[in-house]
Amino acid sequence: MSDPIQERGPKIIAITNQKGGVGKTTSTINLGAALAEAGKSVLLIDLDPQGNASTGLGISADDRDMSTYDLLLEEASILEVVQETQFKNLLISPATTDLSSADIELVSNEKRSHLLRDALRDVALAKLNLDYILIDCPPSLNLLTVNALVAADSVLIPLQSEFFALEGLSQLLLTVREIRQAANPDLRIEGVVLTMYDKRNNLSRQVEADARENLGELVFKTVIPRNVRVSEAPSFALPVLMYDPMSKGSQAYRDLAKELIKR
């Protein structure tokens, strides 16, 4: 029996939150690795000028001759930019600091908000036989993030289990609504995932209760715990699923991947 995702092309998910330090890149890397471990073919697009997702998957700065920047400027095709990672079934379009100037360089381009979408419509992408494309967005609602939202089928929002977590979420949801009205009417919220969760902490539990009360089914059942192994893994340029496969963090991302696949 054929795979319905393959028939309609890969599912494209923008992982974004304009607030920094919420576990966005960590979640992109490890959700990608968990989906790949589950047998799905995944492409991670690093759209953050800091390039942390690329570094976290073992792509050194010297190995980024072609990057997402070249893809946006239409100076390279998707197949020229994509690289394999150490993790089976997980590919990456790496980022360089060149992306930090993209806002200025693209401002006069009439298609500036649609460049990533156009790049991902390249028929050559079918050769990669992908199930999922995960886009790691910068921690701001700039032109790069707008490109991700225009290209995506859905948005996954990591939400830190700390005070003021829900503040700022309204701005992101407003931006999603504006993108729907202006450029991508099919864009939907994939869900909100609570990160850095400590069940012993009253504040974490209160943030979870508030999120579930306000957002209902949009909040994933899986929560990502505050876990030292998750924090250590990037310094070894590995997803936590490779660094410590049996850790609580690894299991949480496996559970999140299963929940995402079911959705």
Short mmCIF file of C-alpha atoms in Angstrom, two decimals:
data_model
loop_
_atom_site.label_atom_id
_atom_site.label_comp_id
_atom_site.label_asym_id
_atom_site.label_seq_id
_atom_site.Cartn_x
_atom_site.Cartn_y
_atom_site.Cartn_z
CA MET A 1 0.00 0.00 0.00
CA SER A 2 1.40 3.41 -0.96
CA ASP A 3 2.30 6.05 1.63
CA PRO A 4 -0.15 9.00 1.44
CA ILE A 5 2.56 11.44 2.57
CA GLN A 6 4.77 10.38 -0.32
CA GLU A 7 1.94 10.78 -2.82
CA ARG A 8 1.38 14.42 -1.90
CA GLY A 9 5.02 15.19 -1.19
CA PRO A 10 6.75 15.68 2.15
CA LYS A 11 4.97 17.37 5.03
CA ILE A 12 6.68 20.70 5.69
CA ILE A 13 6.73 21.90 9.31
CA ALA A 14 8.14 25.24 10.43
CA ILE A 15 9.43 25.04 14.00
CA THR A 16 9.34 28.54 15.38
CA ASN A 17 9.00 30.82 18.37
CA GLN A 18 10.26 34.40 18.24
CA LYS A 19 11.39 34.07 21.86
CA GLY A 20 14.93 32.71 22.11
CA GLY A 21 16.05 29.97 24.47
CA VAL A 22 12.86 27.90 24.30
CA GLY A 23 14.47 24.74 22.92
CA LYS A 24 13.54 25.42 19.31
CA THR A 25 16.73 24.21 17.64
CA THR A 26 17.15 21.36 20.13
CA SER A 27 13.62 20.23 19.35
CA THR A 28 14.16 20.50 15.60
CA ILE A 29 17.32 18.38 15.73
CA ASN A 30 15.92 15.73 18.05
CA LEU A 31 12.44 15.52 16.54
CA GLY A 32 14.13 15.08 13.16
CA ALA A 33 16.34 12.34 14.57
CA ALA A 34 13.37 10.61 16.23
CA LEU A 35 11.34 10.69 13.00
CA ALA A 36 14.36 9.31 11.13
CA GLU A 37 14.80 6.58 13.74
CA ALA A 38 11.13 5.69 13.19
CA GLY A 39 11.96 5.05 9.52
CA LYS A 40 10.85 8.38 8.08
CA SER A 41 13.03 10.26 5.61
CA VAL A 42 13.65 13.76 6.97
CA LEU A 43 15.24 16.95 5.66
CA LEU A 44 16.11 19.62 8.21
CA ILE A 45 16.42 23.14 6.77
CA ASP A 46 18.56 25.37 8.95
CA LEU A 47 17.15 28.87 8.45
CA ASP A 48 18.81 30.40 11.51
CA PRO A 49 21.96 32.51 10.80
CA GLN A 50 23.49 31.12 14.01
CA GLY A 51 23.61 27.71 12.30
CA ASN A 52 23.21 25.81 15.57
CA ALA A 53 21.16 23.03 14.00
CA SER A 54 23.93 22.46 11.45
CA THR A 55 26.61 22.40 14.16
CA GLY A 56 24.43 20.16 16.34
CA LEU A 57 24.26 17.60 13.54
CA GLY A 58 28.02 17.57 12.97
CA ILE A 59 28.29 19.86 9.93
CA SER A 60 31.39 22.00 10.53
CA ALA A 61 31.60 25.57 9.21
CA ASP A 62 34.24 24.45 6.69
CA ASP A 63 31.81 21.95 5.19
CA ARG A 64 29.11 24.51 4.34
CA ASP A 65 30.22 25.58 0.86
CA MET A 66 26.57 25.61 -0.19
CA SER A 67 23.93 26.65 2.30
CA THR A 68 20.30 27.64 2.75
CA TYR A 69 21.44 31.18 1.90
CA ASP A 70 22.40 30.05 -1.62
CA LEU A 71 19.03 28.31 -1.89
CA LEU A 72 17.12 31.51 -1.05
CA LEU A 73 19.20 33.63 -3.44
CA GLU A 74 18.52 31.05 -6.17
CA GLU A 75 22.25 30.50 -6.59
CA ALA A 76 22.00 26.75 -5.86
CA SER A 77 19.39 24.04 -6.19
CA ILE A 78 18.05 22.03 -3.27
CA LEU A 79 20.07 18.97 -4.34
CA GLU A 80 23.29 21.02 -4.40
CA VAL A 81 22.72 22.31 -0.87
CA VAL A 82 21.50 19.19 0.96
CA GLN A 83 24.03 17.11 2.92
CA GLU A 84 23.86 13.79 4.71
CA THR A 85 24.30 13.72 8.49
CA GLN A 86 25.66 11.02 10.80
CA PHE A 87 22.07 10.00 11.48
CA LYS A 88 20.48 7.58 9.00
CA ASN A 89 17.49 9.03 7.08
CA LEU A 90 18.28 12.59 8.28
CA LEU A 91 19.52 15.17 5.77
CA ILE A 92 20.27 18.86 6.29
CA SER A 93 20.40 22.10 4.34
CA PRO A 94 23.01 23.88 6.50
CA ALA A 95 23.09 27.55 7.49
CA THR A 96 25.89 30.11 7.54
CA THR A 97 26.08 33.62 8.97
CA ASP A 98 25.39 34.88 5.43
CA LEU A 99 21.70 34.40 6.29
CA SER A 100 21.93 37.34 8.70
CA SER A 101 22.08 39.72 5.72
CA ALA A 102 19.25 38.04 3.82
CA ASP A 103 16.63 40.54 5.02
CA ILE A 104 18.55 43.43 3.47
CA GLU A 105 19.63 41.61 0.31
CA LEU A 106 16.13 40.34 -0.47
CA VAL A 107 14.15 43.48 0.33
CA SER A 108 13.98 44.55 -3.33
CA ASN A 109 13.02 41.07 -4.55
CA GLU A 110 9.31 40.95 -5.40
CA LYS A 111 9.19 37.26 -4.50
CA ARG A 112 11.10 37.78 -1.24
CA SER A 113 8.49 36.02 0.93
CA HIS A 114 8.11 33.04 -1.42
CA LEU A 115 11.75 32.11 -2.12
CA LEU A 116 11.89 29.09 0.18
CA ARG A 117 8.50 27.85 -1.01
CA ASP A 118 9.68 28.08 -4.62
CA ALA A 119 12.92 26.26 -3.79
CA LEU A 120 10.97 23.43 -2.14
CA ARG A 121 8.75 23.10 -5.20
CA ASP A 122 11.76 22.04 -7.26
CA VAL A 123 10.76 18.77 -8.94
CA ALA A 124 14.25 17.46 -8.18
CA LEU A 125 13.27 17.30 -4.50
CA ALA A 126 11.28 14.14 -5.31
CA LYS A 127 14.61 12.31 -5.78
CA LEU A 128 15.18 12.55 -2.00
CA ASN A 129 11.93 10.65 -1.34
CA LEU A 130 11.21 12.69 1.81
CA ASP A 131 8.45 12.21 4.35
CA TYR A 132 9.09 15.35 6.38
CA ILE A 133 10.85 18.70 5.99
CA LEU A 134 11.52 20.48 9.30
CA ILE A 135 12.48 24.17 9.14
CA ASP A 136 14.48 25.57 12.06
CA CYS A 137 13.52 29.26 12.12
CA PRO A 138 15.47 32.15 13.65
CA PRO A 139 14.23 33.48 17.02
CA SER A 140 12.44 36.47 15.47
CA LEU A 141 9.52 37.18 13.16
CA ASN A 142 11.70 38.43 10.30
CA LEU A 143 11.74 37.76 6.56
CA LEU A 144 13.39 34.37 7.04
CA THR A 145 10.60 33.24 9.38
CA VAL A 146 7.99 34.60 6.97
CA ASN A 147 9.61 32.50 4.21
CA ALA A 148 9.31 29.43 6.42
CA LEU A 149 5.64 30.11 7.18
CA VAL A 150 4.82 30.69 3.52
CA ALA A 151 6.56 27.41 2.57
CA ALA A 152 5.16 25.28 5.40
CA ASP A 153 2.07 23.12 5.74
CA SER A 154 2.04 23.68 9.50
CA VAL A 155 3.75 25.34 12.45
CA LEU A 156 5.12 23.57 15.51
CA ILE A 157 5.73 25.89 18.48
CA PRO A 158 8.11 24.93 21.31
CA LEU A 159 6.96 26.60 24.54
CA GLN A 160 9.33 26.86 27.49
CA SER A 161 7.78 25.83 30.79
CA GLU A 162 8.62 29.10 32.50
CA PHE A 163 6.99 32.38 33.57
CA PHE A 164 5.73 34.59 30.69
CA ALA A 165 5.79 31.54 28.37
CA LEU A 166 2.34 32.28 26.93
CA GLU A 167 3.11 35.96 26.46
CA GLY A 168 4.47 36.48 22.97
CA LEU A 169 2.65 33.41 21.72
CA SER A 170 -0.24 35.68 20.76
CA GLN A 171 2.04 37.67 18.44
CA LEU A 172 3.20 34.48 16.72
CA LEU A 173 -0.38 33.26 16.30
CA LEU A 174 -1.30 36.68 14.86
CA THR A 175 1.56 36.39 12.36
CA VAL A 176 0.35 32.91 11.37
CA ARG A 177 -3.12 34.35 10.77
CA GLU A 178 -1.67 37.17 8.63
CA ILE A 179 0.34 34.67 6.56
CA ARG A 180 -2.85 32.63 6.05
CA GLN A 181 -4.69 35.68 4.76
CA ALA A 182 -1.88 36.98 2.57
CA ALA A 183 0.15 34.08 1.20
CA ASN A 184 -0.56 30.59 2.55
CA PRO A 185 -4.27 29.93 3.25
CA ASP A 186 -3.60 26.26 4.11
CA LEU A 187 -1.10 26.99 6.91
CA ARG A 188 -2.21 25.48 10.20
CA ILE A 189 -0.91 25.07 13.73
CA GLU A 190 0.57 21.58 14.07
CA GLY A 191 0.78 21.97 17.81
CA VAL A 192 2.54 23.42 20.83
CA VAL A 193 5.15 21.34 22.64
CA LEU A 194 6.17 22.14 26.21
CA THR A 195 9.96 22.11 26.61
CA MET A 196 12.36 22.23 29.59
CA TYR A 197 9.60 20.76 31.74
CA ASP A 198 10.30 19.88 35.37
CA LYS A 199 7.40 17.97 36.93
CA ARG A 200 8.79 18.73 40.42
CA ASN A 201 8.45 22.44 39.74
CA ASN A 202 5.11 24.11 40.52
CA LEU A 203 5.72 26.72 37.82
CA SER A 204 6.16 24.05 35.11
CA ARG A 205 2.92 22.41 36.15
CA GLN A 206 1.12 25.77 36.20
CA VAL A 207 2.40 26.69 32.71
CA GLU A 208 1.22 23.30 31.45
CA ALA A 209 -2.22 23.79 33.03
CA ASP A 210 -2.53 27.29 31.54
CA ALA A 211 -1.40 26.11 28.10
CA ARG A 212 -3.83 23.18 28.04
CA GLU A 213 -6.68 25.36 29.31
CA ASN A 214 -6.08 28.08 26.70
CA LEU A 215 -4.95 25.97 23.73
CA GLY A 216 -6.67 22.63 24.34
CA GLU A 217 -5.86 19.90 21.82
CA LEU A 218 -3.17 22.05 20.18
CA VAL A 219 -0.83 21.15 23.06
CA PHE A 220 0.98 17.86 22.49
CA LYS A 221 0.46 15.25 25.20
CA THR A 222 4.23 14.69 25.19
CA VAL A 223 6.30 17.14 27.21
CA ILE A 224 10.08 17.50 26.83
CA PRO A 225 11.76 17.30 30.25
CA ARG A 226 14.62 19.44 31.45
CA ASN A 227 17.35 16.85 30.92
CA VAL A 228 21.11 17.19 31.24
CA ARG A 229 21.71 14.71 28.38
CA VAL A 230 19.66 16.88 26.01
CA SER A 231 21.76 19.89 27.03
CA GLU A 232 25.08 18.03 26.64
CA ALA A 233 24.41 16.42 23.24
CA PRO A 234 24.97 19.53 21.02
CA SER A 235 28.51 19.98 22.37
CA PHE A 236 29.28 16.55 20.90
CA ALA A 237 27.57 17.52 17.61
CA LEU A 238 25.00 14.75 18.09
CA PRO A 239 21.24 14.46 18.58
CA VAL A 240 20.51 13.19 22.09
CA LEU A 241 19.15 9.99 20.49
CA MET A 242 22.73 9.18 19.42
CA TYR A 243 24.47 10.69 22.44
CA ASP A 244 22.40 8.84 25.03
CA PRO A 245 19.65 6.73 23.41
CA MET A 246 18.21 5.60 26.77
CA SER A 247 17.93 9.04 28.38
CA LYS A 248 14.59 10.56 29.36
CA GLY A 249 15.15 13.27 26.75
CA SER A 250 15.62 10.71 23.97
CA GLN A 251 12.45 8.87 24.96
CA ALA A 252 10.48 12.12 25.09
CA TYR A 253 11.46 13.01 21.53
CA ARG A 254 10.56 9.49 20.38
CA ASP A 255 7.13 9.95 21.98
CA LEU A 256 6.76 13.36 20.32
CA ALA A 257 7.63 11.85 16.93
CA LYS A 258 5.03 9.09 17.39
CA GLU A 259 2.41 11.66 18.34
CA LEU A 260 3.30 13.81 15.33
CA ILE A 261 3.09 10.83 12.95
CA LYS A 262 -0.36 9.94 14.33
CA ARG A 263 -1.58 13.51 13.86
#
